[in-house]
Short mmCIF file of C-alpha atoms in Angstrom, two decimals:
data_model
loop_
_atom_site.label_atom_id
_atom_site.label_comp_id
_atom_site.label_asym_id
_atom_site.label_seq_id
_atom_site.Cartn_x
_atom_site.Cartn_y
_atom_site.Cartn_z
CA MET A 14 -6.80 -46.02 10.89
CA VAL A 15 -8.38 -42.96 12.38
CA LEU A 16 -5.30 -40.93 11.59
CA ALA A 17 -5.11 -42.02 7.93
CA ILE A 18 -8.93 -41.12 7.47
CA VAL A 19 -8.14 -37.66 9.14
CA LEU A 20 -5.34 -36.89 6.65
CA VAL A 21 -7.46 -38.14 3.53
CA LEU A 22 -10.25 -35.84 4.79
CA LEU A 23 -7.80 -32.89 5.29
CA VAL A 24 -6.77 -33.29 1.67
CA VAL A 25 -10.25 -33.58 0.30
CA GLY A 26 -11.34 -30.68 2.32
CA SER A 27 -8.68 -28.43 1.50
CA VAL A 28 -8.99 -29.04 -2.30
CA LEU A 29 -12.72 -28.54 -2.12
CA PHE A 30 -12.24 -25.15 -0.13
CA HIS A 31 -9.71 -23.98 -2.63
CA TYR A 32 -12.20 -24.39 -5.55
CA LEU A 33 -15.35 -23.57 -3.90
CA SER A 34 -14.28 -20.74 -1.63
CA PRO A 35 -15.68 -17.36 -2.66
CA TRP A 36 -12.51 -15.62 -1.32
CA TYR A 37 -10.10 -15.24 -4.17
CA PHE A 38 -8.38 -12.54 -6.12
CA THR A 39 -10.24 -9.30 -6.71
CA PRO A 40 -10.68 -8.79 -10.51
CA ILE A 41 -7.60 -7.37 -12.02
CA ALA A 42 -7.68 -3.69 -13.11
CA SER A 43 -4.12 -3.19 -14.48
CA ASN A 44 -1.57 -4.78 -16.68
CA TRP A 45 -0.13 -7.08 -14.07
CA ASP A 46 -1.86 -10.40 -14.95
CA ALA A 47 1.83 -11.90 -14.77
CA ILE A 48 1.68 -11.67 -11.17
CA ASP A 49 -1.60 -13.55 -10.91
CA GLU A 50 -0.15 -16.36 -13.15
CA THR A 51 2.98 -16.42 -10.82
CA VAL A 52 0.72 -16.93 -7.85
CA THR A 53 -1.39 -19.57 -9.71
CA ILE A 54 1.75 -21.55 -10.57
CA THR A 55 2.77 -21.33 -6.96
CA PHE A 56 -0.55 -22.64 -5.86
CA TRP A 57 -0.18 -25.59 -8.29
CA VAL A 58 3.20 -26.59 -7.14
CA THR A 59 2.67 -26.38 -3.51
CA GLY A 60 -0.91 -27.92 -3.71
CA PHE A 61 0.48 -30.91 -5.61
CA VAL A 62 3.24 -31.30 -2.98
CA PHE A 63 0.60 -30.98 -0.15
CA VAL A 64 -1.76 -33.60 -1.75
CA VAL A 65 1.09 -36.10 -2.42
CA ILE A 66 2.74 -35.85 1.00
CA ASN A 67 -0.45 -35.98 3.05
CA LEU A 68 -1.84 -39.00 0.89
CA PHE A 69 1.71 -40.62 1.31
CA MET A 70 1.46 -40.20 5.07
CA ALA A 71 -2.01 -41.67 5.13
CA TYR A 72 -0.63 -44.74 3.16
CA CYS A 73 2.13 -45.31 5.36
CA VAL A 74 0.10 -44.86 8.63
CA LEU A 75 -2.17 -47.46 7.18
CA ARG A 76 0.41 -49.80 5.54
CA TYR A 77 2.91 -49.84 8.17
CA ARG A 78 0.67 -49.91 11.26
CA HIS A 79 1.58 -51.96 14.19
CA ARG A 80 0.73 -55.67 14.05
CA LYS A 81 1.70 -58.61 16.05
CA GLY A 82 4.37 -60.66 14.50
CA LYS A 83 5.56 -57.88 12.10
CA LEU A 84 9.00 -56.47 12.66
CA ALA A 85 10.18 -53.18 11.10
CA HIS A 86 12.74 -53.25 8.35
CA TYR A 87 15.68 -50.75 8.71
CA GLU A 88 17.40 -49.29 5.63
CA ALA A 89 20.28 -46.99 6.30
CA GLU A 90 19.99 -45.11 2.92
CA ASN A 91 18.39 -45.16 -0.40
CA LYS A 92 20.18 -43.45 -3.20
CA LYS A 93 17.48 -43.57 -5.69
CA LEU A 94 14.87 -42.13 -3.36
CA GLU A 95 17.15 -39.46 -2.17
CA GLY A 96 17.98 -38.57 -5.81
CA ALA A 97 14.33 -38.52 -6.75
CA LEU A 98 13.47 -36.27 -3.89
CA ILE A 99 16.40 -33.90 -4.68
CA LEU A 100 15.26 -33.67 -8.36
CA GLY A 101 11.81 -33.08 -7.52
CA THR A 102 12.46 -30.54 -5.00
CA THR A 103 14.72 -28.71 -7.45
CA VAL A 104 12.10 -28.81 -10.23
CA GLY A 105 9.43 -27.52 -7.75
CA VAL A 106 11.52 -24.67 -6.57
CA ILE A 107 12.46 -23.52 -10.05
CA ALA A 108 8.84 -23.74 -11.25
CA MET A 109 7.83 -21.33 -8.30
CA LEU A 110 10.89 -19.00 -8.57
CA ALA A 111 11.35 -18.43 -12.24
CA PRO A 112 8.19 -16.89 -13.15
CA GLY A 113 8.40 -14.52 -10.31
CA LEU A 114 11.84 -13.44 -11.68
CA PHE A 115 10.53 -12.69 -15.08
CA ALA A 116 7.47 -10.88 -13.50
CA TRP A 117 9.83 -8.79 -11.21
CA ALA A 118 12.17 -7.79 -14.18
CA LYS A 119 8.93 -6.29 -15.87
CA PHE A 120 7.88 -4.70 -12.71
CA ILE A 121 11.00 -2.75 -12.18
CA GLU A 122 11.33 -1.65 -15.79
CA VAL A 123 9.23 1.38 -16.37
CA PRO A 124 8.06 2.45 -19.90
CA LYS A 125 9.55 5.55 -21.24
CA ASP A 126 6.10 6.89 -21.98
CA ALA A 127 4.84 6.47 -18.46
CA THR A 128 3.53 9.54 -16.59
CA VAL A 129 5.27 10.16 -13.24
CA PHE A 130 3.47 11.28 -10.06
CA GLU A 131 4.32 11.29 -6.35
CA VAL A 132 2.52 9.61 -3.52
CA VAL A 133 3.55 10.95 -0.13
CA GLY A 134 2.67 8.89 2.97
CA ARG A 135 2.36 10.28 6.42
CA GLN A 136 0.56 9.33 9.62
CA TRP A 137 -2.19 8.55 8.50
CA ASN A 138 -2.93 9.49 4.92
CA PHE A 139 -1.84 9.75 1.35
CA ASN A 140 -1.08 12.85 -0.52
CA TYR A 141 -0.21 13.17 -4.26
CA ARG A 142 1.75 15.41 -6.42
CA PHE A 143 1.62 15.77 -10.31
CA PRO A 144 4.06 17.54 -12.68
CA GLY A 145 2.66 20.80 -13.94
CA GLU A 146 3.07 22.21 -17.64
CA ASP A 147 6.81 21.58 -17.67
CA GLY A 148 6.19 17.97 -17.13
CA VAL A 149 8.95 17.74 -14.38
CA LEU A 150 8.61 17.15 -10.52
CA GLY A 151 10.37 19.74 -8.52
CA THR A 152 13.07 18.40 -6.09
CA VAL A 153 12.04 17.80 -2.52
CA ASP A 154 13.93 17.72 0.83
CA ALA A 155 12.95 16.69 4.33
CA ARG A 156 14.23 20.06 5.74
CA PHE A 157 11.63 21.97 3.69
CA VAL A 158 8.68 20.00 5.22
CA SER A 159 6.41 22.29 7.28
CA ASP A 160 2.56 22.97 7.89
CA THR A 161 2.59 25.31 4.60
CA ASN A 162 4.90 23.02 2.65
CA PRO A 163 3.87 19.29 3.61
CA PHE A 164 5.35 17.76 0.44
CA GLY A 165 8.95 19.29 1.22
CA ILE A 166 9.26 21.02 -2.13
CA ASN A 167 12.34 23.24 -2.65
CA PRO A 168 11.04 26.61 -2.98
CA ASP A 169 14.37 27.41 -5.23
CA ASP A 170 13.64 24.95 -7.78
CA PRO A 171 11.70 26.30 -10.73
CA HIS A 172 10.43 22.80 -11.74
CA GLY A 173 8.50 22.66 -8.51
CA LYS A 174 6.52 26.05 -9.00
CA ASP A 175 3.87 24.45 -11.38
CA ASP A 176 3.63 21.22 -9.51
CA ILE A 177 -0.06 20.26 -8.68
CA LEU A 178 -0.60 19.37 -5.09
CA ILE A 179 -3.42 16.83 -4.22
CA ALA A 180 -4.17 17.25 -0.52
CA SER A 181 -6.86 14.55 -0.59
CA PRO A 182 -7.05 10.76 -0.29
CA GLU A 183 -8.69 10.57 -3.56
CA LEU A 184 -6.42 9.91 -6.55
CA HIS A 185 -7.58 10.09 -10.15
CA LEU A 186 -5.89 8.36 -13.10
CA ALA A 187 -6.52 8.15 -16.72
CA MET A 188 -7.48 4.93 -18.11
CA GLY A 189 -5.05 3.17 -20.41
CA LYS A 190 -2.06 5.29 -19.68
CA PRO A 191 0.99 3.79 -17.98
CA VAL A 192 1.96 5.71 -14.86
CA LYS A 193 4.93 5.52 -12.35
CA ALA A 194 4.29 6.20 -8.88
CA GLU A 195 7.28 7.53 -6.81
CA LEU A 196 6.65 6.72 -3.37
CA ARG A 197 7.97 8.86 -0.11
CA SER A 198 7.22 8.78 3.51
CA ILE A 199 7.83 11.76 5.72
CA ASP A 200 7.60 9.92 9.12
CA VAL A 201 7.54 6.06 9.61
CA LEU A 202 7.40 3.06 7.28
CA HIS A 203 4.30 3.00 5.12
CA ASP A 204 3.13 1.09 2.06
CA PHE A 205 1.11 1.82 -1.07
CA THR A 206 -1.12 -0.81 -2.09
CA VAL A 207 -4.01 -1.11 -4.68
CA PRO A 208 -5.26 -4.88 -4.71
CA GLN A 209 -6.90 -4.51 -8.06
CA PHE A 210 -3.67 -3.35 -9.62
CA ARG A 211 -1.57 -6.24 -8.02
CA SER A 212 1.14 -3.58 -7.37
CA LYS A 213 2.43 -2.72 -3.90
CA MET A 214 5.54 -1.18 -2.60
CA ASN A 215 7.07 -0.01 0.77
CA MET A 216 7.26 3.67 1.44
CA VAL A 217 10.66 4.08 3.40
CA PRO A 218 11.62 7.39 5.14
CA GLY A 219 14.68 8.87 3.39
CA LEU A 220 14.33 6.86 0.17
CA VAL A 221 12.34 7.04 -2.98
CA THR A 222 10.81 3.95 -4.17
CA TYR A 223 8.45 3.34 -7.05
CA VAL A 224 5.81 1.21 -8.74
CA TRP A 225 4.40 1.50 -12.26
CA PHE A 226 1.15 0.13 -13.81
CA THR A 227 -1.21 0.72 -16.44
CA PRO A 228 -4.98 0.99 -15.43
CA THR A 229 -6.96 -1.30 -17.80
CA ARG A 230 -10.61 -0.49 -16.81
CA THR A 231 -12.54 2.28 -15.28
CA GLY A 232 -13.95 2.19 -11.79
CA THR A 233 -13.16 3.02 -8.17
CA PHE A 234 -10.58 1.03 -6.16
CA ASP A 235 -9.20 1.10 -2.61
CA VAL A 236 -5.88 2.24 -1.49
CA PHE A 237 -4.26 0.59 1.59
CA CYS A 238 -1.32 0.87 3.78
CA GLU A 239 -0.03 -2.61 4.58
CA GLN A 240 2.55 -1.65 6.86
CA LEU A 241 1.72 -1.25 10.60
CA CYS A 242 2.39 2.43 10.98
CA GLY A 243 0.86 3.53 14.14
CA ILE A 244 -2.29 3.71 16.21
CA ALA A 245 -4.58 4.93 13.30
CA HIS A 246 -2.99 2.54 10.62
CA PHE A 247 -6.34 1.10 10.16
CA ALA A 248 -7.65 4.46 8.93
CA MET A 249 -4.80 4.97 6.23
CA ARG A 250 -6.63 4.35 3.11
CA GLY A 251 -7.78 6.09 0.20
CA LYS A 252 -9.39 5.84 -3.30
CA VAL A 253 -8.22 5.48 -6.82
CA ILE A 254 -10.70 6.45 -9.53
CA VAL A 255 -9.72 5.42 -13.08
CA GLU A 256 -11.57 7.43 -15.66
CA GLU A 257 -11.34 8.59 -19.35
CA GLY A 258 -8.60 11.22 -20.18
CA PRO A 259 -10.90 14.43 -20.29
CA ALA A 260 -12.40 13.70 -16.92
CA PHE A 261 -8.95 13.11 -15.48
CA GLN A 262 -7.65 16.48 -16.92
CA ALA A 263 -10.69 18.19 -15.55
CA TRP A 264 -10.01 16.89 -12.13
CA LEU A 265 -6.41 17.71 -12.18
CA SER A 266 -6.99 21.22 -13.14
CA SER A 267 -9.13 21.83 -10.16
CA TYR A 268 -6.24 21.50 -7.82
CA PRO A 269 -3.65 24.34 -7.08
CA THR A 270 -0.06 24.47 -7.93
CA PHE A 271 2.63 24.90 -5.51
CA ALA A 272 3.36 28.45 -6.35
CA GLN A 273 -0.54 29.25 -5.88
CA THR A 274 -0.55 27.54 -2.36
CA SER A 275 2.69 29.47 -1.54
CA THR A 276 0.83 32.88 -2.24
CA GLN A 277 -2.21 32.15 -0.03
CA VAL A 278 -2.78 34.47 2.80
CA ALA A 279 -1.87 32.88 6.07
CA GLY A 280 -4.85 32.39 8.57
CA ASP A 281 -5.13 34.63 11.67
CA ALA A 282 -4.35 32.52 14.58
CA ALA A 283 -5.18 35.10 17.05
CA ALA A 284 -8.64 35.94 15.45
CA GLY A 285 -9.43 32.16 15.39
CA LYS A 286 -8.76 31.57 18.93
CA PRO A 287 -11.93 32.72 20.41
CA LEU A 288 -13.80 30.54 17.62
CA PHE A 289 -11.80 27.61 18.54
CA ALA A 290 -13.03 27.65 22.24
CA VAL A 291 -16.38 26.05 21.03
CA CYS A 292 -14.32 23.15 19.49
CA ALA A 293 -12.03 22.92 22.52
CA ALA A 294 -14.98 22.07 24.77
CA CYS A 295 -15.09 18.73 23.05
CA HIS A 296 -11.86 18.26 21.21
CA GLY A 297 -9.50 19.60 23.92
CA PRO A 298 -7.60 22.86 24.49
CA GLN A 299 -4.66 21.48 22.32
CA ALA A 300 -7.08 19.70 19.96
CA GLU A 301 -5.84 16.50 21.43
CA GLY A 302 -9.19 14.74 21.26
CA ASN A 303 -11.39 13.39 24.06
CA PRO A 304 -12.15 9.56 23.88
CA ALA A 305 -14.77 9.99 26.52
CA LEU A 306 -16.80 12.24 24.16
CA ASN A 307 -15.85 10.27 20.93
CA ALA A 308 -14.33 13.49 19.89
CA PRO A 309 -11.25 12.78 17.60
CA LYS A 310 -8.22 14.73 17.70
CA LEU A 311 -8.14 17.77 15.24
CA SER A 312 -4.29 18.59 15.58
CA GLY A 313 -1.96 16.95 12.88
CA GLN A 314 -4.79 16.28 10.55
CA GLY A 315 -4.89 16.84 6.84
CA GLY A 316 -6.55 20.02 5.52
CA TRP A 317 -8.89 17.90 3.51
CA TYR A 318 -10.01 16.05 6.76
CA LEU A 319 -10.72 19.16 8.69
CA LYS A 320 -12.76 20.80 5.73
CA ARG A 321 -14.92 17.52 5.60
CA GLN A 322 -15.61 17.57 9.41
CA LEU A 323 -16.34 21.21 9.50
CA LYS A 324 -18.86 20.65 6.55
CA ASN A 325 -20.54 17.86 8.48
CA PHE A 326 -20.64 20.24 11.66
CA LYS A 327 -22.58 22.77 9.75
CA GLU A 328 -24.91 20.43 8.05
CA VAL A 329 -26.00 18.59 11.29
CA PRO A 330 -25.62 21.29 14.13
CA GLY A 331 -26.01 19.73 17.71
CA VAL A 332 -24.83 16.26 16.83
CA HIS A 333 -21.28 16.99 15.51
CA THR A 334 -19.30 14.98 17.97
CA THR A 335 -21.09 11.75 16.91
CA LYS A 336 -21.12 12.57 13.21
CA MET A 337 -17.35 13.27 13.26
CA SER A 338 -16.58 10.12 15.08
CA LEU A 339 -18.73 8.20 12.32
CA VAL A 340 -17.44 9.55 9.25
CA ARG A 341 -13.85 9.14 10.51
#
């Protein structure tokens, strides 16, 4: 009797939690409502099975409990019951899989008018590359990746000269315009996810994967890496800002092209060495960081990160160690 009551309470509690819980999908901000519909159908199918099976178990526990003078009846097989179970299972599986297949067919078919841009993942941030005036992204290769060419753009490819490089965790997109994001990783397995867009895809070293979507409302949304990519995986995140076309173009024009970054004068390491002695006192002689002082490592960080930290250091002199550890 107690077990039967527990099973019934489990069903009632689960159903109430599903409908009353505040944790559900974030409001959608792209064209992928088909993915929401697919998940909802899966909830209905699995929820129906969950309720039926648990209530049936509660009934069996109560109906066929042990009683004196009652003997169990053994039945080797029941073809009608087996047929009904096979038919019901088949219908349930088809109901869950078929909508997903249709959604996936649309997910991999990129519109011809979609704007192509690139997302590059590395430990532990995202960088972005947009085509320039020619509308074509230049070719890339891992052997070209360096401190001065973090995207690995082929310097001999004329299509890459005007590519616009976004060395920032903040990505802007134009509202209502379909986009195709080509995804690359230059070190380990990463993932590009925007929950509000319902789109995600792994970033595999040596491969170019992609996702496409159409932003349907303006706003600021989070970008996450949902693959465990190393010790600072938790910090690999960014922002997507969806805005109107003119604002997007203004943002895009504020960043340099590959040709412009290639002609920048290199820094003088010898002249900077005495200046770095002040930083080394906390962050280590090799910029490896010092956990005892809450001083993060500086080596291997993106240029945008170092500029931000130096700005914070100038704004709040004397407390830069704490400030840097907090903003990170």
